[in-house]
mmCIF file with all atom_site columns, C-alpha atoms in Angstrom:
data_model
loop_
_atom_site.group_PDB
_atom_site.id
_atom_site.type_symbol
_atom_site.label_atom_id
_atom_site.label_alt_id
_atom_site.label_comp_id
_atom_site.label_asym_id
_atom_site.label_entity_id
_atom_site.label_seq_id
_atom_site.pdbx_PDB_ins_code
_atom_site.Cartn_x
_atom_site.Cartn_y
_atom_site.Cartn_z
_atom_site.occupancy
_atom_site.B_iso_or_equiv
_atom_site.pdbx_formal_charge
_atom_site.auth_seq_id
_atom_site.auth_comp_id
_atom_site.auth_asym_id
_atom_site.auth_atom_id
_atom_site.pdbx_PDB_model_num
ATOM 1  C CA . UNK E 1 1  ? 76.476 75.928 110.816 1.00 89.00 ? 1  UNK E CA 1
ATOM 2  C CA . UNK E 1 2  ? 78.783 74.698 108.078 1.00 92.00 ? 2  UNK E CA 1
ATOM 3  C CA . UNK E 1 3  ? 81.198 76.960 106.209 1.00 90.00 ? 3  UNK E CA 1
ATOM 4  C CA . UNK E 1 4  ? 82.287 76.115 102.661 1.00 91.00 ? 4  UNK E CA 1
ATOM 5  C CA . UNK E 1 5  ? 84.450 78.028 100.183 1.00 88.00 ? 5  UNK E CA 1
ATOM 6  C CA . UNK E 1 6  ? 82.182 78.101 97.130  1.00 89.00 ? 6  UNK E CA 1
ATOM 7  C CA . UNK E 1 7  ? 78.533 78.268 96.105  1.00 92.00 ? 7  UNK E CA 1
ATOM 8  C CA . UNK E 1 8  ? 79.045 75.069 94.112  1.00 93.00 ? 8  UNK E CA 1
ATOM 9  C CA . UNK E 1 9  ? 80.306 73.208 97.190  1.00 94.00 ? 9  UNK E CA 1
ATOM 10 C CA . UNK E 1 10 ? 77.362 74.564 99.209  1.00 94.00 ? 10 UNK E CA 1
ATOM 11 C CA . UNK E 1 11 ? 74.940 73.109 96.657  1.00 95.00 ? 11 UNK E CA 1
ATOM 12 C CA . UNK E 1 12 ? 76.649 69.721 96.664  1.00 96.00 ? 12 UNK E CA 1
ATOM 13 C CA . UNK E 1 13 ? 76.638 69.573 100.463 1.00 96.00 ? 13 UNK E CA 1
ATOM 14 C CA . UNK E 1 14 ? 72.951 70.559 100.658 1.00 95.00 ? 14 UNK E CA 1
ATOM 15 C CA . UNK E 1 15 ? 72.128 67.683 98.295  1.00 96.00 ? 15 UNK E CA 1
ATOM 16 C CA . UNK E 1 16 ? 74.199 65.214 100.339 1.00 96.00 ? 16 UNK E CA 1
ATOM 17 C CA . UNK E 1 17 ? 72.593 66.258 103.610 1.00 95.00 ? 17 UNK E CA 1
ATOM 18 C CA . UNK E 1 18 ? 69.102 66.166 102.096 1.00 94.00 ? 18 UNK E CA 1
ATOM 19 C CA . UNK E 1 19 ? 69.682 62.649 100.791 1.00 96.00 ? 19 UNK E CA 1
ATOM 20 C CA . UNK E 1 20 ? 70.206 61.420 104.359 1.00 96.00 ? 20 UNK E CA 1
ATOM 21 C CA . UNK E 1 21 ? 67.245 63.328 105.782 1.00 94.00 ? 21 UNK E CA 1
ATOM 22 C CA . UNK E 1 22 ? 68.994 66.382 107.234 1.00 93.00 ? 22 UNK E CA 1
ATOM 23 C CA . UNK E 1 23 ? 67.183 69.671 106.628 1.00 91.00 ? 23 UNK E CA 1
ATOM 24 C CA . UNK E 1 24 ? 69.654 72.256 105.367 1.00 94.00 ? 24 UNK E CA 1
ATOM 25 C CA . UNK E 1 25 ? 69.560 75.640 103.670 1.00 94.00 ? 25 UNK E CA 1
ATOM 26 C CA . UNK E 1 26 ? 72.279 77.681 101.993 1.00 94.00 ? 26 UNK E CA 1
ATOM 27 C CA . UNK E 1 27 ? 73.272 81.257 102.718 1.00 91.00 ? 27 UNK E CA 1
ATOM 28 C CA . UNK E 1 28 ? 75.449 82.278 99.809  1.00 89.00 ? 28 UNK E CA 1
ATOM 29 C CA . UNK E 1 29 ? 76.148 85.412 97.807  1.00 85.00 ? 29 UNK E CA 1
ATOM 30 C CA . UNK E 1 30 ? 73.454 86.359 95.329  1.00 88.00 ? 30 UNK E CA 1
ATOM 31 C CA . UNK E 1 31 ? 70.500 85.678 97.621  1.00 89.00 ? 31 UNK E CA 1
ATOM 32 C CA . UNK E 1 32 ? 68.357 88.762 98.199  1.00 90.00 ? 32 UNK E CA 1
ATOM 33 C CA . UNK E 1 33 ? 67.988 90.187 101.692 1.00 88.00 ? 33 UNK E CA 1
ATOM 34 C CA . UNK E 1 34 ? 64.371 89.059 102.146 1.00 94.00 ? 34 UNK E CA 1
ATOM 35 C CA . UNK E 1 35 ? 65.322 85.442 101.397 1.00 93.00 ? 35 UNK E CA 1
ATOM 36 C CA . UNK E 1 36 ? 68.368 85.644 103.708 1.00 89.00 ? 36 UNK E CA 1
ATOM 37 C CA . UNK E 1 37 ? 66.168 86.924 106.520 1.00 89.00 ? 37 UNK E CA 1
ATOM 38 C CA . UNK E 1 38 ? 63.694 84.079 105.933 1.00 93.00 ? 38 UNK E CA 1
ATOM 39 C CA . UNK E 1 39 ? 66.443 81.439 106.018 1.00 91.00 ? 39 UNK E CA 1
ATOM 40 C CA . UNK E 1 40 ? 68.035 82.854 109.182 1.00 88.00 ? 40 UNK E CA 1
ATOM 41 C CA . UNK E 1 41 ? 64.609 83.071 110.834 1.00 90.00 ? 41 UNK E CA 1
ATOM 42 C CA . UNK E 1 42 ? 63.905 79.396 109.995 1.00 91.00 ? 42 UNK E CA 1
ATOM 43 C CA . UNK E 1 43 ? 67.332 78.468 111.391 1.00 89.00 ? 43 UNK E CA 1
ATOM 44 C CA . UNK E 1 44 ? 66.685 80.388 114.619 1.00 87.00 ? 44 UNK E CA 1
ATOM 45 C CA . UNK E 1 45 ? 63.334 78.612 114.989 1.00 89.00 ? 45 UNK E CA 1
ATOM 46 C CA . UNK E 1 46 ? 65.090 75.260 114.310 1.00 87.00 ? 46 UNK E CA 1
ATOM 47 C CA . UNK E 1 47 ? 62.845 74.587 111.302 1.00 91.00 ? 47 UNK E CA 1
ATOM 48 C CA . UNK E 1 48 ? 66.094 73.800 109.520 1.00 91.00 ? 48 UNK E CA 1
ATOM 49 C CA . UNK E 1 49 ? 68.903 72.097 111.390 1.00 90.00 ? 49 UNK E CA 1
ATOM 50 C CA . UNK E 1 50 ? 71.899 72.939 109.222 1.00 93.00 ? 50 UNK E CA 1
ATOM 51 C CA . UNK E 1 51 ? 72.941 76.220 107.671 1.00 92.00 ? 51 UNK E CA 1
ATOM 52 C CA . UNK E 1 52 ? 75.512 75.982 104.888 1.00 94.00 ? 52 UNK E CA 1
ATOM 53 C CA . UNK E 1 53 ? 77.344 79.278 104.384 1.00 90.00 ? 53 UNK E CA 1
ATOM 54 C CA . UNK E 1 54 ? 80.046 80.803 102.280 1.00 86.00 ? 54 UNK E CA 1
ATOM 55 C CA . UNK E 1 55 ? 82.003 83.749 103.639 1.00 76.00 ? 55 UNK E CA 1
ATOM 56 C CA . UNK E 1 56 ? 78.825 85.839 103.322 1.00 71.00 ? 56 UNK E CA 1
ATOM 57 C CA . UNK E 1 57 ? 78.294 85.153 107.072 1.00 64.00 ? 57 UNK E CA 1
ATOM 58 C CA . UNK E 1 58 ? 81.926 84.947 108.127 1.00 59.00 ? 58 UNK E CA 1
ATOM 59 C CA . UNK E 1 59 ? 81.833 88.423 109.643 1.00 62.00 ? 59 UNK E CA 1
ATOM 60 C CA . UNK E 1 60 ? 79.078 87.692 112.064 1.00 65.00 ? 60 UNK E CA 1
ATOM 61 C CA . UNK E 1 61 ? 75.699 86.292 112.810 1.00 70.00 ? 61 UNK E CA 1
ATOM 62 C CA . UNK E 1 62 ? 74.042 86.189 116.190 1.00 70.00 ? 62 UNK E CA 1
ATOM 63 C CA . UNK E 1 63 ? 72.192 82.915 116.678 1.00 73.00 ? 63 UNK E CA 1
ATOM 64 C CA . UNK E 1 64 ? 72.553 81.689 120.274 1.00 76.00 ? 64 UNK E CA 1
ATOM 65 C CA . UNK E 1 65 ? 71.111 78.289 119.326 1.00 72.00 ? 65 UNK E CA 1
ATOM 66 C CA . UNK E 1 66 ? 74.208 77.412 117.267 1.00 81.00 ? 66 UNK E CA 1
ATOM 67 C CA . UNK E 1 67 ? 76.057 74.677 119.112 1.00 84.00 ? 67 UNK E CA 1
ATOM 68 C CA . UNK E 1 68 ? 78.422 73.507 116.376 1.00 88.00 ? 68 UNK E CA 1
ATOM 69 C CA . UNK E 1 69 ? 80.367 75.319 113.656 1.00 85.00 ? 69 UNK E CA 1
ATOM 70 C CA . UNK E 1 70 ? 82.145 73.258 111.008 1.00 88.00 ? 70 UNK E CA 1
ATOM 71 C CA . UNK E 1 71 ? 84.746 74.503 108.527 1.00 87.00 ? 71 UNK E CA 1
ATOM 72 C CA . UNK E 1 72 ? 83.939 71.927 105.845 1.00 89.00 ? 72 UNK E CA 1
ATOM 73 C CA . UNK E 1 73 ? 86.557 73.365 103.487 1.00 83.00 ? 73 UNK E CA 1
ATOM 74 C CA . UNK E 1 74 ? 89.953 74.678 104.480 1.00 76.00 ? 74 UNK E CA 1
ATOM 75 C CA . UNK E 1 75 ? 89.628 78.493 104.792 1.00 68.00 ? 75 UNK E CA 1
ATOM 76 C CA . UNK E 1 76 ? 91.013 80.372 101.786 1.00 65.00 ? 76 UNK E CA 1
ATOM 77 C CA . UNK E 1 77 ? 92.709 83.768 101.961 1.00 67.00 ? 77 UNK E CA 1
ATOM 78 C CA . UNK E 1 78 ? 93.041 85.190 98.441  1.00 67.00 ? 78 UNK E CA 1
ATOM 79 C CA . UNK E 1 79 ? 96.508 86.661 98.869  1.00 66.00 ? 79 UNK E CA 1
ATOM 80 C CA . UNK E 1 80 ? 97.908 83.596 100.663 1.00 62.00 ? 80 UNK E CA 1
ATOM 81 C CA . UNK E 1 81 ? 95.911 80.628 99.369  1.00 57.00 ? 81 UNK E CA 1
ATOM 82 C CA . UNK E 1 82 ? 94.745 77.822 101.597 1.00 57.00 ? 82 UNK E CA 1
ATOM 83 C CA . UNK E 1 83 ? 95.737 78.036 105.281 1.00 54.00 ? 83 UNK E CA 1
#
């Protein structure tokens, strides 16, 4: 699971990973609930190996199979900036 700050960065990272043969999907704002459920289900079943997320999932997801979480971008807090 890889956390990024923006949708744009998520798209760039998905392209980079795909170019080296790593299956990845994005969970970002603006995706309808049915599509989110499908992506999470594929991730749980390990049909995709990397899940690129914005803060849409920062408050919790329960996937026991996750063995690595990466903060690709430095976390951003709107009232404080980058921390």
